[in-house]
Structure formats: structure tokens, C-alpha cells
Tab-separated table of C-alpha atoms in Angstrom:
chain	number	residue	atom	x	y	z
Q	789	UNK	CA	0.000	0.000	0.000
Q	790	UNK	CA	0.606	3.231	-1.237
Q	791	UNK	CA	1.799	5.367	2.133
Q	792	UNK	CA	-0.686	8.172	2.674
Q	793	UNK	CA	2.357	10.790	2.402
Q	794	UNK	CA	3.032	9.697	-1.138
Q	795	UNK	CA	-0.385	10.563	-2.116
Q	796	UNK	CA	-0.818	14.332	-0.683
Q	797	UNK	CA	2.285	14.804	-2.507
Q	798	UNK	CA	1.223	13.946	-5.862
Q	799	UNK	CA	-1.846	15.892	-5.209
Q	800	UNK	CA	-0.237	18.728	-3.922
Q	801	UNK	CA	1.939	18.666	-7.694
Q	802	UNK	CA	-1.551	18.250	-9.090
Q	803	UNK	CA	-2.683	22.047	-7.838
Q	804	UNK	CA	0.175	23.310	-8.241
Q	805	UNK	CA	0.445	22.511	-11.957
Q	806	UNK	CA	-3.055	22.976	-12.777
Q	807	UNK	CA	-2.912	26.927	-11.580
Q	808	UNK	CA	-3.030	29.029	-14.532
Q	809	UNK	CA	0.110	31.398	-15.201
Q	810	UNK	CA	-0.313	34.645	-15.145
Q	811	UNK	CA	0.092	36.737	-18.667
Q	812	UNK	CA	2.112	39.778	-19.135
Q	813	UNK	CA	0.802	42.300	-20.825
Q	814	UNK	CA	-1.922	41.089	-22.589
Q	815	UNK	CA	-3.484	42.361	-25.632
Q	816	UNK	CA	-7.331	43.364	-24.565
Q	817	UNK	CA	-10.078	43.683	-27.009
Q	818	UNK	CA	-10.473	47.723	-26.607
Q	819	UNK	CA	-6.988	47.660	-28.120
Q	820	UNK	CA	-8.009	45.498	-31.184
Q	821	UNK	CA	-11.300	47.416	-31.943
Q	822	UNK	CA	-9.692	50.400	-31.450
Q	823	UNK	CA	-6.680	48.978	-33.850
Q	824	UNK	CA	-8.957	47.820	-36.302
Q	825	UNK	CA	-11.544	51.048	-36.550
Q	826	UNK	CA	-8.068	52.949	-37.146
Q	827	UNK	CA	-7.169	51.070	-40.004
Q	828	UNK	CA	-10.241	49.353	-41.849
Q	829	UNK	CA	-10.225	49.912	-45.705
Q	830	UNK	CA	-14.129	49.415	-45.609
Q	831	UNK	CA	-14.709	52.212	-43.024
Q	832	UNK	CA	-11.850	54.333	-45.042
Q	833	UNK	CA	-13.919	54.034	-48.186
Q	834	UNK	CA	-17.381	54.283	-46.298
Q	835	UNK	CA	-15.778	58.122	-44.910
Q	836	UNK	CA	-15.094	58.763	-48.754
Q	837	UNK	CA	-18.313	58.283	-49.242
Q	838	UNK	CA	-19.934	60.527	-47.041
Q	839	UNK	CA	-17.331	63.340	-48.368
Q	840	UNK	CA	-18.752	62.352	-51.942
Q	841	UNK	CA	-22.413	62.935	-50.331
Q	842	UNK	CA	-21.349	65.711	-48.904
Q	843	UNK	CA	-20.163	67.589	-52.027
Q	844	UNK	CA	-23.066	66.684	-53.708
Q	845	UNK	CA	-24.987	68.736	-51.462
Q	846	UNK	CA	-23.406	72.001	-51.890
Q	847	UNK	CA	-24.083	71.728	-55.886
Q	848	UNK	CA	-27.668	70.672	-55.068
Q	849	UNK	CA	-30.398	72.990	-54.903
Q	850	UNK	CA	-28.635	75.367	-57.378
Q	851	UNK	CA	-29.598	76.863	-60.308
Q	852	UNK	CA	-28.343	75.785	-64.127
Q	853	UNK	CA	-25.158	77.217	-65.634
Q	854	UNK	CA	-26.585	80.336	-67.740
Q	855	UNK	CA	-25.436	79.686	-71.443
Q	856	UNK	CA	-23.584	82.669	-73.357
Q	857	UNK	CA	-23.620	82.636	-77.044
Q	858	UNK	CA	-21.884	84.883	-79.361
Q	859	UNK	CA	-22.024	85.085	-83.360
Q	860	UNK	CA	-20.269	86.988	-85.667
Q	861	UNK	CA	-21.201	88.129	-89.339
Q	862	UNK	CA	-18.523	87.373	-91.769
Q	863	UNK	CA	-19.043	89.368	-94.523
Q	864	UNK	CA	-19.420	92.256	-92.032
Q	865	UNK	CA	-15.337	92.066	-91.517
Q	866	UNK	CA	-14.255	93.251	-94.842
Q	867	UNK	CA	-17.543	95.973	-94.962
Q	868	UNK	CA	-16.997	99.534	-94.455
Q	869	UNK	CA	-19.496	99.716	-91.753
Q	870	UNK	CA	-19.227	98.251	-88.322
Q	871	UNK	CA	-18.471	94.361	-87.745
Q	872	UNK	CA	-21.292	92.535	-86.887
Q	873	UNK	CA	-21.671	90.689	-83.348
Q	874	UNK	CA	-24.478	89.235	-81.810
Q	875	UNK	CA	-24.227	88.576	-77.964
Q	876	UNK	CA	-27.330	86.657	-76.025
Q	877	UNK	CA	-27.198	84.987	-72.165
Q	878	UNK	CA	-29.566	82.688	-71.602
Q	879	UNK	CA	-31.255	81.031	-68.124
Q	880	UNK	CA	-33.555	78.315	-67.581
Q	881	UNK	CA	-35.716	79.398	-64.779
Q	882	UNK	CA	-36.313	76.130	-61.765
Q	883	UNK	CA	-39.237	76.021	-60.321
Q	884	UNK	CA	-38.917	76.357	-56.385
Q	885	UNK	CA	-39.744	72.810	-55.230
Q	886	UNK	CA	-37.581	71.377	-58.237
Q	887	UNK	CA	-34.770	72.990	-56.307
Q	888	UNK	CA	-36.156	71.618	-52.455
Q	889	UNK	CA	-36.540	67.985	-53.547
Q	890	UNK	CA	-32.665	68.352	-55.273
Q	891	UNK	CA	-31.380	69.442	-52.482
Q	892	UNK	CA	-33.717	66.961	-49.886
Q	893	UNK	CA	-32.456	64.266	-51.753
Q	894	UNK	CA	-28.663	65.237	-51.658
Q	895	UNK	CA	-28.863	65.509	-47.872
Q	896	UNK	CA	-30.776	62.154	-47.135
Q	897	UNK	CA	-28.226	60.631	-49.570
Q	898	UNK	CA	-25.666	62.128	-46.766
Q	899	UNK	CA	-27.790	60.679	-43.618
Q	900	UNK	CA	-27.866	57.323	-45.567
Q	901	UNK	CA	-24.145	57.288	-45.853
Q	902	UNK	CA	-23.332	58.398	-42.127
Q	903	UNK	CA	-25.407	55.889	-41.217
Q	904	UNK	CA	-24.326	52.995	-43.525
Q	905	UNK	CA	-20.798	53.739	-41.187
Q	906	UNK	CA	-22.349	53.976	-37.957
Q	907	UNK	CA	-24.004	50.618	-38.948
Q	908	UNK	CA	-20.403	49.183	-40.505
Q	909	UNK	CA	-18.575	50.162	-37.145
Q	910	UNK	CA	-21.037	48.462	-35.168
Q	911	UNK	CA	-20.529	45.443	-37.278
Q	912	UNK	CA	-16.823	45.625	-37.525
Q	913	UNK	CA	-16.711	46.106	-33.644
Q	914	UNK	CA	-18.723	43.345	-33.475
Q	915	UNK	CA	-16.230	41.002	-35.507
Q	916	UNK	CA	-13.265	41.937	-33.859
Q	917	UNK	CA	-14.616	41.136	-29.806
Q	918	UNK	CA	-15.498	37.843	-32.039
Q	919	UNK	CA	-12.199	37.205	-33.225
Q	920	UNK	CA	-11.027	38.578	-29.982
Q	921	UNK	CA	-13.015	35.639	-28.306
Q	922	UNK	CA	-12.036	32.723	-30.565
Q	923	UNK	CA	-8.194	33.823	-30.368
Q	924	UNK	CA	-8.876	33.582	-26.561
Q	925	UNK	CA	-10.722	29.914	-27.036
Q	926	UNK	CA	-7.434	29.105	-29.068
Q	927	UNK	CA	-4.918	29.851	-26.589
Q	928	UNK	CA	-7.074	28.480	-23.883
Q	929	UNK	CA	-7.293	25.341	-25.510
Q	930	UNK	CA	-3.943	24.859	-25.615
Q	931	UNK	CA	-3.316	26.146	-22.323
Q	932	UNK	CA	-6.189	22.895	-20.923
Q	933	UNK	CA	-4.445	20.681	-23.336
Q	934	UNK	CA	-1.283	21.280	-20.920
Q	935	UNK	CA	-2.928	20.803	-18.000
Q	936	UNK	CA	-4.455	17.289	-19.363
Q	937	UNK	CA	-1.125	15.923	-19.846
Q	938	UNK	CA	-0.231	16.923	-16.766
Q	939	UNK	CA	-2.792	15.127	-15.058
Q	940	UNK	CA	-1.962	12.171	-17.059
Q	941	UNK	CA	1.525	12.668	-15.831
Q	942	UNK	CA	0.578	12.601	-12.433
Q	943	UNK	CA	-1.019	9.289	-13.067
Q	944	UNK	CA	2.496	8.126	-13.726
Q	945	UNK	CA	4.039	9.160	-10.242
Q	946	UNK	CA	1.112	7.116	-8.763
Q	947	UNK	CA	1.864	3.704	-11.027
Q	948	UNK	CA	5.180	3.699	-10.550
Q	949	UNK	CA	4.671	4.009	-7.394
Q	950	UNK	CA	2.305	0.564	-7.236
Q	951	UNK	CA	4.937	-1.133	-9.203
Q	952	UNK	CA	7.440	-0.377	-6.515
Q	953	UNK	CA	5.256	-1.465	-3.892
Q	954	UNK	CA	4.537	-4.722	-6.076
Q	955	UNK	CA	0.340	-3.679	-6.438
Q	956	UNK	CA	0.766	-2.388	-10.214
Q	957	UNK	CA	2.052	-3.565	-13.651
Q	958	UNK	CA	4.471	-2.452	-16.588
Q	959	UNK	CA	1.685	-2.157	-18.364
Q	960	UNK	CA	0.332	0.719	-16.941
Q	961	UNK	CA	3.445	2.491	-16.949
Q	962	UNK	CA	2.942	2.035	-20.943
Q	963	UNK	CA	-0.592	3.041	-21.158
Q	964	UNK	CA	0.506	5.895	-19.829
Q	965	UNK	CA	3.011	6.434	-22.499
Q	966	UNK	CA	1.060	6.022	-24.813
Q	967	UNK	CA	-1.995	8.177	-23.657
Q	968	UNK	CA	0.631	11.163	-23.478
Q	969	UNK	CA	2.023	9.707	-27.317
Q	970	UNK	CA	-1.707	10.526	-27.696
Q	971	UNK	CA	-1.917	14.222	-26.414
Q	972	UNK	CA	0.956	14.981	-28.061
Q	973	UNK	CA	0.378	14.814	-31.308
Q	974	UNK	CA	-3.348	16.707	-30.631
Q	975	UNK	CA	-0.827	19.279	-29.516
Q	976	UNK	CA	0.387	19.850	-33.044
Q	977	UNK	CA	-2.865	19.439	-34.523
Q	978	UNK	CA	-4.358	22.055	-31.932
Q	979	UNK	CA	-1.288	24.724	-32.825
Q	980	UNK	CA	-1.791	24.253	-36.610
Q	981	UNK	CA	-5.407	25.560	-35.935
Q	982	UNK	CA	-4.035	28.172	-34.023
Q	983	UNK	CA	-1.632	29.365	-36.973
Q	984	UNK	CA	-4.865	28.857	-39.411
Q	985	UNK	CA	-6.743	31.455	-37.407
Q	986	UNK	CA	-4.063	33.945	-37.186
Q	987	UNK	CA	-3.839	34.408	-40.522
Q	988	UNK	CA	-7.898	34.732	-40.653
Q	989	UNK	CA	-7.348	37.605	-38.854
Q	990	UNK	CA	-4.969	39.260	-41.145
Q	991	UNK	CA	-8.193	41.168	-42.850
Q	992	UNK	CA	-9.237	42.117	-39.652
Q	993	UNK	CA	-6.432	44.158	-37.846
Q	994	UNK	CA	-3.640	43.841	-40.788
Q	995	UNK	CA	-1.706	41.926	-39.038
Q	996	UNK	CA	-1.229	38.556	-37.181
Q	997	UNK	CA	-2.180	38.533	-33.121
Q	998	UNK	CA	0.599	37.816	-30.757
Q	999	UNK	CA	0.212	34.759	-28.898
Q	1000	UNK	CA	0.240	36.603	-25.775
Q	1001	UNK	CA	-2.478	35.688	-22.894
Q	1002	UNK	CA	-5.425	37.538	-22.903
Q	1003	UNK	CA	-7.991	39.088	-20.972
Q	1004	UNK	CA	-11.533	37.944	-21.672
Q	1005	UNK	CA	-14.048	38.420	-19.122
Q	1006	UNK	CA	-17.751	37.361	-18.822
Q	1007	UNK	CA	-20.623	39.491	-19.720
Q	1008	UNK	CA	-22.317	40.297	-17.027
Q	1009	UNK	CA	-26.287	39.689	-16.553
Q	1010	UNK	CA	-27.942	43.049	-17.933
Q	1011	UNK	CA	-31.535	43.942	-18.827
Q	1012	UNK	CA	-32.150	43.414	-22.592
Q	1013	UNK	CA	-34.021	44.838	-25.313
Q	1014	UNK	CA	-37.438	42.973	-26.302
Q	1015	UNK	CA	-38.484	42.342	-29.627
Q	1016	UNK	CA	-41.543	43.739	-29.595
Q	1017	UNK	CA	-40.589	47.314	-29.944
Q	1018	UNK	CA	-42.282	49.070	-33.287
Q	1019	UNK	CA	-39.604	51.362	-34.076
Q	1020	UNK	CA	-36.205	50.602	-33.435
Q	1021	UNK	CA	-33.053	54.007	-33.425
Q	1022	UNK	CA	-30.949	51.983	-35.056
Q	1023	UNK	CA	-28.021	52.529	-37.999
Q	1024	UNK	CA	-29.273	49.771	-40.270
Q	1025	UNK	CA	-32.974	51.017	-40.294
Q	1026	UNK	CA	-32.445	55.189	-40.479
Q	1027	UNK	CA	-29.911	54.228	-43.277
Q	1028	UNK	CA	-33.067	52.667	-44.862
Q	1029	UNK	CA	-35.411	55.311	-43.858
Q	1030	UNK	CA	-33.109	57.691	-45.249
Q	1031	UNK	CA	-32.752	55.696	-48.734
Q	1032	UNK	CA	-36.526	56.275	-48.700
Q	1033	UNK	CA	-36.393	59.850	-48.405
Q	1034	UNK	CA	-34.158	60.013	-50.818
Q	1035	UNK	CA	-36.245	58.122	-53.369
Q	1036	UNK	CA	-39.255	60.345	-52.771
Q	1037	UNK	CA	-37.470	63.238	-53.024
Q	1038	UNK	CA	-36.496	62.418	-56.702
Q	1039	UNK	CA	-39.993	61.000	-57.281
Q	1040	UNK	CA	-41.246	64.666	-56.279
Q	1041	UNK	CA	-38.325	66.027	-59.312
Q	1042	UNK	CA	-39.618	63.614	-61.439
Q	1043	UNK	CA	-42.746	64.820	-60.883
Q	1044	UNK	CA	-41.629	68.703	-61.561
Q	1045	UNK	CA	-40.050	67.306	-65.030
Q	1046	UNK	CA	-43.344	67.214	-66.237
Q	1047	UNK	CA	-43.769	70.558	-65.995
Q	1048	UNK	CA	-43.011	72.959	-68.998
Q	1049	UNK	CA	-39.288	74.506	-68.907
Q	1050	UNK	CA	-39.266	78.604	-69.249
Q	1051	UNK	CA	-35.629	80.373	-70.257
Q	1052	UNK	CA	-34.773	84.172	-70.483
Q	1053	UNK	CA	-32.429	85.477	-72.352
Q	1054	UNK	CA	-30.870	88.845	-73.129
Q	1055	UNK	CA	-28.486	90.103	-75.751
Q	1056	UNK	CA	-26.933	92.574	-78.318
Q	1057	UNK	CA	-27.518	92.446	-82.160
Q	1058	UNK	CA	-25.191	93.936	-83.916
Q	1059	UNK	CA	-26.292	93.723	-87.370
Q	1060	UNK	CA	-29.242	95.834	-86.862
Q	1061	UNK	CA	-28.218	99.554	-88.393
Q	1062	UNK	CA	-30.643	101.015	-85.976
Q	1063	UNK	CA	-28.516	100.668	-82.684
Q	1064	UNK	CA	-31.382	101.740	-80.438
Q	1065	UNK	CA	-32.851	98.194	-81.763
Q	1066	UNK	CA	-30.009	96.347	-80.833
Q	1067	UNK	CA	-31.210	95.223	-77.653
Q	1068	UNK	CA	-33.161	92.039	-77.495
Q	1069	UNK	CA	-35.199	89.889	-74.620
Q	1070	UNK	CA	-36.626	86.797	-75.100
Q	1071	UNK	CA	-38.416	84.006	-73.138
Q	1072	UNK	CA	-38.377	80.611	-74.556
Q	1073	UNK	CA	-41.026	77.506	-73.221
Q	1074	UNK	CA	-40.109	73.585	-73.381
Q	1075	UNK	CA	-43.035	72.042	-73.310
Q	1076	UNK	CA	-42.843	67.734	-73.336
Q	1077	UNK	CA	-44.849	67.023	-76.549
Q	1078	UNK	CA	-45.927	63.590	-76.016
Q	1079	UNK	CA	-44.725	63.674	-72.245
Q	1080	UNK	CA	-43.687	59.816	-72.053
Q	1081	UNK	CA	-40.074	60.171	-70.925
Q	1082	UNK	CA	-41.609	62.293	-68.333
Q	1083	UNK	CA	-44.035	59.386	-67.609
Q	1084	UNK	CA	-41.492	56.840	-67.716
Q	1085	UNK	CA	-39.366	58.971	-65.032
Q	1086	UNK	CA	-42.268	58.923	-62.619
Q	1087	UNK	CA	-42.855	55.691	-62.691
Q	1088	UNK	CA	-39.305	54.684	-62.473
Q	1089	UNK	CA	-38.788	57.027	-59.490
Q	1090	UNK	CA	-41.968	55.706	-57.843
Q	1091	UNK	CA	-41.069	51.897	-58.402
Q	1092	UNK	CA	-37.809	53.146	-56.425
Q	1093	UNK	CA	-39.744	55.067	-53.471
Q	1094	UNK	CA	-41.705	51.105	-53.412
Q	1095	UNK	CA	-38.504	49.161	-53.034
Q	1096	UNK	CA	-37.377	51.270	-50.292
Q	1097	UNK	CA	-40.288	50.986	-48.263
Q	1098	UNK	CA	-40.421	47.184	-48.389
Q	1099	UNK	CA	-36.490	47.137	-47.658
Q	1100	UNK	CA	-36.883	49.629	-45.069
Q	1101	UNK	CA	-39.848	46.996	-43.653
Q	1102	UNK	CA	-37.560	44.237	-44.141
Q	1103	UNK	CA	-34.797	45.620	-42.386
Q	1104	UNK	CA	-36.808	46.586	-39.492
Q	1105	UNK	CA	-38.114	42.673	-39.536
Q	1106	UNK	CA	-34.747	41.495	-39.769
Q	1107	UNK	CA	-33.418	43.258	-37.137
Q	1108	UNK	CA	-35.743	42.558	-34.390
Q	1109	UNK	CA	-35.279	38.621	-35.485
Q	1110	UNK	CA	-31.466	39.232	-35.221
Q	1111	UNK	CA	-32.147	41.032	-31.875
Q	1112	UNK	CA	-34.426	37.898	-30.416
Q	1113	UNK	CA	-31.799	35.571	-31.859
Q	1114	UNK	CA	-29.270	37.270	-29.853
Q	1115	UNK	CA	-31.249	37.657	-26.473
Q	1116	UNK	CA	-31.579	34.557	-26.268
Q	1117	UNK	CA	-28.186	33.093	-27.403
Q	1118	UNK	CA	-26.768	35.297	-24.267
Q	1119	UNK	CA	-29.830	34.208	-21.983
Q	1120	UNK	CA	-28.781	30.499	-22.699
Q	1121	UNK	CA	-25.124	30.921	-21.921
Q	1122	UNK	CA	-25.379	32.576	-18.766
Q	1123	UNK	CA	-27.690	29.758	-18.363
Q	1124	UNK	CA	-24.918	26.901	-19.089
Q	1125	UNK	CA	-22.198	28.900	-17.584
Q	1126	UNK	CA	-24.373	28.721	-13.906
Q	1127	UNK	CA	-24.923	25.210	-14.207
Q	1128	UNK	CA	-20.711	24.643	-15.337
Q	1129	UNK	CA	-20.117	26.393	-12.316
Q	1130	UNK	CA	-21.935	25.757	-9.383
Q	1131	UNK	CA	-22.370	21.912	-10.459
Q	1132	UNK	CA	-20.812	20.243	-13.483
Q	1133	UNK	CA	-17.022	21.086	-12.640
Q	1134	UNK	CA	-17.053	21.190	-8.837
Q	1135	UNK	CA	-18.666	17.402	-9.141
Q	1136	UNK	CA	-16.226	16.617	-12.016
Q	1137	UNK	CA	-13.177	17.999	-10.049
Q	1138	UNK	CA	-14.149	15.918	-6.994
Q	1139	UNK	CA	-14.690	12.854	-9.954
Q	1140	UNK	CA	-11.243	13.150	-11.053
Q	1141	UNK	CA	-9.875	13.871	-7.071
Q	1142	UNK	CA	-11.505	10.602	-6.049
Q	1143	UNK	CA	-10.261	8.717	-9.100
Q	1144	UNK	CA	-7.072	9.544	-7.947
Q	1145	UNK	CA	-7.478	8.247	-4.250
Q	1146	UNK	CA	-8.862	5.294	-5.747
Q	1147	UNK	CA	-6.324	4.374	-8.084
Q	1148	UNK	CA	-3.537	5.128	-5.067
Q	1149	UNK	CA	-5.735	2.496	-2.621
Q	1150	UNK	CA	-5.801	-0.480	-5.553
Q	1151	UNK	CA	-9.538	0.501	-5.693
Q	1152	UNK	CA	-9.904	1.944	-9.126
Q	1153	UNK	CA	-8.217	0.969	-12.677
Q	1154	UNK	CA	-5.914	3.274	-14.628
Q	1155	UNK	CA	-8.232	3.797	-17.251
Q	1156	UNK	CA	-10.870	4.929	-15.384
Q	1157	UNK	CA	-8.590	7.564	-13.828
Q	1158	UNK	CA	-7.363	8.772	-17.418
Q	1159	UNK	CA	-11.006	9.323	-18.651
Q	1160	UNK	CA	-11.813	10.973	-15.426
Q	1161	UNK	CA	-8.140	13.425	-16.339
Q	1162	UNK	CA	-10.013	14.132	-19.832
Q	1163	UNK	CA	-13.663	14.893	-18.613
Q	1164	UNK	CA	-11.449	17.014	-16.128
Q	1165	UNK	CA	-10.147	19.440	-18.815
Q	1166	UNK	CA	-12.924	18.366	-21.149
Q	1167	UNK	CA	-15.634	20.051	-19.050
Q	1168	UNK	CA	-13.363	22.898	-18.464
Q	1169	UNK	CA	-12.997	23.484	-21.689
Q	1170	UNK	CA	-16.753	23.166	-22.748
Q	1171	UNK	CA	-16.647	26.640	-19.859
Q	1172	UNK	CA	-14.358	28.280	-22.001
Q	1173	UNK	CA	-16.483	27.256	-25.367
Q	1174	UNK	CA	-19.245	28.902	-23.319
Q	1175	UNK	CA	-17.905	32.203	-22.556
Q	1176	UNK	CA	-16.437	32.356	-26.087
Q	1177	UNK	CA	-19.864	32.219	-27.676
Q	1178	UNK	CA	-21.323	33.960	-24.797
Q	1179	UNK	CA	-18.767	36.928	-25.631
Q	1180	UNK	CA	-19.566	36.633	-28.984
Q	1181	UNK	CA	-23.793	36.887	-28.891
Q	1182	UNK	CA	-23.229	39.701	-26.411
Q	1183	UNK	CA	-20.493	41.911	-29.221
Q	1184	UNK	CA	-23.242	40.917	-31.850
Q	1185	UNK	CA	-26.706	41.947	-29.475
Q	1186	UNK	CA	-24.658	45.217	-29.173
Q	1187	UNK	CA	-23.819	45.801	-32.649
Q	1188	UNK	CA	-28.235	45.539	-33.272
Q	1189	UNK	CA	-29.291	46.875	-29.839
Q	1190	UNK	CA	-31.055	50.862	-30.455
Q	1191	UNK	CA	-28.074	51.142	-27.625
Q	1192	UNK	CA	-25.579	53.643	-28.254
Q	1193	UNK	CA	-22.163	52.110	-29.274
Q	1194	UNK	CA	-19.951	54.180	-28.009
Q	1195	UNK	CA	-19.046	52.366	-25.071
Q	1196	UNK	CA	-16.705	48.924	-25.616
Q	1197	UNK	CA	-17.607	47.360	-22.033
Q	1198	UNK	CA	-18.631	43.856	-21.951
């Protein structure tokens, strides 16, 4: 038998192996969101388009370029009289709403685009605390992957332990061997996924994450929004809403096209003898003859101002189901995570504790106790696949929440 001082020892290696080392300096997800919104190309183009929108605004509402024409009478060059010119500036005259609905739909074009990157931060906030949380899952993988083979290496201490007392077998010594064989090479496989997901996140940040420990906490229990709410402040719907205003505001220019066009003009005709008749004014009338392209507009722009509605309806749709998706993906992990904490691991732990006793006494087999070492780290790690996706639904309920976004808490 197995003296009771050779035991505590082996335990006492046990918990002091299994304590997690502490990280230096780790990289926390504020720093990668606020890496990543510094450097996205898609948020880079998204401001260049807002500056775009933003120029067309100042041209909108305006009038038409006036149009200057000048003639000139050849013969009149070699004459003995005067050359003949003939000067005229001409306008086309707006009418006022023409102008309005220019200039409305300019500026919603500009609210659409502000919010299109409001909406694309969100998102892109959301994807990095993602990546954040799966670069996290990697390293903590790896990190319980350690600790299982040094559980199983504890089991080692114990059989040789029997063997010297005469109560084990070679055997088991070899099992052993080859159970650690075994975790070794699911050590390689579990670093080539690591390297695979760096690179994944090359897009992301621009550059490969150091494999550095790092900080990810649980989201805590806060109240959430419902689903049942009939208008939502969010990005993704007033970038909608605003396409729609947009579309009705050229529906109401189409509309105007179907009015007649008036110009004035004024100029100088030199080839009249009688210069006190040289002065002319004139006021010229466009009127659409058959008025189809005119027709054709409206209905166009009207077909548009449809769309937008029903994708401004389908957004809003979408959006709450994203929203109830999301409540209750985080509902469910806290859920899980209560029940891996107060029950599954505490009972597992004191599994794997016993196992140990028993297989010390003669009272357990070897194999048992190297199952119990896996369901050990096994359940721990189904924690850790928890608060990864836990993470993850909470980044993604805050990128659709009507919250503001400003803040980068968990």
C-alpha cells in the first residue's frame, strides 16, 4: 500500500500545476477594436463616401449654368461699316420645389451614408470582440491541453509508485506512455489551428495577433431589449429610412419634369443699323410634346420610393429577429455557464480527485482515472467554449441593440 504521504504529494503537484500562469501584458479587445476602426479599408472608403455625399450637397439645390452665345457676321469684316456681333445669355428658370426635392435628396443621400458607417462600425466592432473571443478559445485550448497531460503525468508518479510497492504492472506504466504519445500529437494538430486562425485575422487588424495571454471576461447579466418594440433608433434602419427619403425626393423632381421649362435670355444684335434696336429679350417655353419620358421617369422614381419601403420593412423585420436571436443566445449561456459552475465542474473535479485516491488504494483501474483526467479538462474546456460564444452573442446583441455604441464594455 501506497503510504498516505506519497499521495498528498502527488496531489499537492496536481494544484500546483493545474494553476493558470499569469500573462504579461496582454493584448485586450479595446486595443483590437480600437486597432482595427483605425485602419479598416471598408470604413476608409465608407468616410469617402460621405465626403462624396457631402459635395453633392453644396451643388444641389442650385440653379443651371446660364449659357452665353456669341455670333459673328462674316461678310461684315471686310464691310466699311461696323463688324457685326451678336451677344445673347440665356437662363432656364427652376421652379422652387424642383430645387427643395434636389437638395432633400442630396442631404438624405448624406444621412444614408453616415449611417451605412455607424451601422459598418457596429458590425466591424462586433467582428473583432469575435475574433477577440475565438483567439482567446485558441490559446485556452492549448493552455487545458497542458494541463491534461499533466494530469496524465501525475497518473504516472502514482503507477510507478504501485509497481514499486509490487500492487501495479508495466503495463500501466505504458498506457501511460502512450496516452501522453496521444496528447501529443493533438498538440500539433491544436497549434496548426491556431496558426490557421491567425492568418484569418490578417483582414481584420492587418496583421497577425501575438500569442500573448489575454484578458476575456464574462458578460455580465444586464436587462435586454425585447423584440416587440415598433420602431427601433438603429443605424441599419435610419440608413433605410433615409434611402426612402431620398427616393421620394427624386420622385417629387420627377414629378416637376413634367412641368413645362421657361428660359430668359438677353443680348446685343449687332447687325441691326438702328442701334437703339439692338437690344433684345426673349423668353423661350419647353413644353414635353408627347410627355412619355416624363411618364417613364415617374414611374421609375416611384417603383424606387416602393422598393425602399419594403427594404426599409424588411430591415426593421430582420433586425428585431437578429435582436431575439441574440437575447436569447446570451440568456442560454449565462444559463450553461451557472450550471458549469456551481455543479458540473465542482462534481467533475471531486470525480477526477476521487479517481485519484482510488487508483492510489488499488480501488480503481488506470483507465478509469485517465477518462476521469479528460472529462477534467474536457468540461473545463466546454466553460471556455461557453464564454467564447457567450462573448460573442453579447459583441453581436450590441452591434443591433437601439443602444448607443460608443461604449466597448462587456
Amino acid at each position: 500500500m501506497i503510504r498516505h504521504t506519497g499521495i498528498q504529494t502527488v496531489l499537492a503537484v496536481f494544484i500546483t500545476l493545474s494553476a493558470p500562469a499569469m500573462a504579461e501584458s496582454p493584448e485586450t479587445v479595446e486595443q483590437w477594436v480600437d486597432e482595427a476602426l483605425a485602419n479598416n479599408a471598408t470604413l476608409g472608403a465608407l468616410q469617402s463616401t460621405i465626403e462624396a455625399a457631402e459635395a453633392e450637397v453644396e451643388g444641389s439645390g442650385t440653379w443651371a449654368d446660364p449659357v452665353v452665345k456669341y455670333g459673328l457676321a462674316p461678310e461684315t469684316l471686310e464691310g466699311p461699316n461696323m463688324v457685326g456681333h451678336r451677344f445673347e445669355v440665356s437662363q432656364k428658370l427652376p421652379w422652387p420645389d424642383q430645387l427643395s426635392a434636389s437638395r432633400e435628396a442630396s442631404e438624405a443621400g448624406v444621412v444614408a451614408a453616415r449611417h451605412d458607417s455607424l451601422w459598418q462600425t457596429r458590425k466591424l466592432t462586433a467582428s473583432v470582440k469575435e475574433a477577440y473571443a475565438r483567439w482567446w478559445y485558441s490559446n485556452q485550448a492549448i493552455e487545458l491541453h497542458h494541463e491534461t497531460r499533466a494530469l496524465v503525468e501525475q497518473l504516472t508518479e502514482i503507477a510507478r509508485q504501485r509497481l514499486d510497492y509490487g500492487e501495479g504492472s508495466q503495463s500501466d506504466l505504458l498506457r501511460i506512455a502512450t496516452e501522453l504519445d496521444t496528447l501529443d500529437t493533438q498538440l500539433v494538430g491544436l497549434k496548426g489551428e491556431q496558426a490557421r486562425i491567425s492568418s484569418s485575422f490578417i483582414p481584420l487588424l492587418g496583421r497577425r495577433p501575438q500569442p500573448s495571454g489575454l484578458a476575456l471576461t464574462v458578460p455580465p447579466r444586464t436587462p435586454m431589449a425585447t423584440d416587440s418594440l415598433a420602431e427601433i433608433d438603429h443605424p441599419l434602419v435610419q440608413a433605410a429610412e433615409a434611402r426612402t427619403a431620398e427616393a421620394r425626393a427624386r420622385l417629387d423632381a420627377a414629378e416637376v419634369s413634367r412641368r413645362p421649362v421657361f428660359t430668359a435670355s438677353a443680348g446685343y444684335n449687332g447687325l441691326w443699323a438702328d442701334e437703339s434696336k439692338r437690344w433684345i429679350v426673349g423668353v423661350g417655353v419647353q413644353v414635353p410634346l408627347s410627355g412619355q419620358r416624363q411618364k417613364s421617369a415617374v414611374r421609375k422614381a416611384a417603383a424606387e420610393v416602393s422598393r425602399h419601403q419594403w427594404q426599409t420593412t424588411q430591415a426593421h423585420r430582420d433586425l428585431l429577429a437578429s435582436i431575439g436571436d441574440m437575447t436569447a443566445a446570451v440568456q442560454a449561456g449565462h444559463g450553461r455557464l451557472e450550471i458549469l459552475d456551481e455543479r458540473h465542474i465542482p462534481n467533475q473535479r471531486a470525480h477526477w480527485e476521487a479517481s485519484l485516491n482510488e487508483l492510489a488504494s488499488g480501488a480503481d483501474r488506470l483507465e478509469d482515472a485517465i477518462t476521469s483526467a479528460r472529462q477534467l479538462t474536457g468540461v473545463q474546456l466546454t466553460r471556455t467554449a461557453v464564454i467564447r460564444d457567450l462573448f460573442s452573442a453579447r459583441a453581436r446583441y450590441e452591434a443591433l441593440s437601439p443602444m448607443p455604441t460608443n461604449a466597448l464594455s462587456n
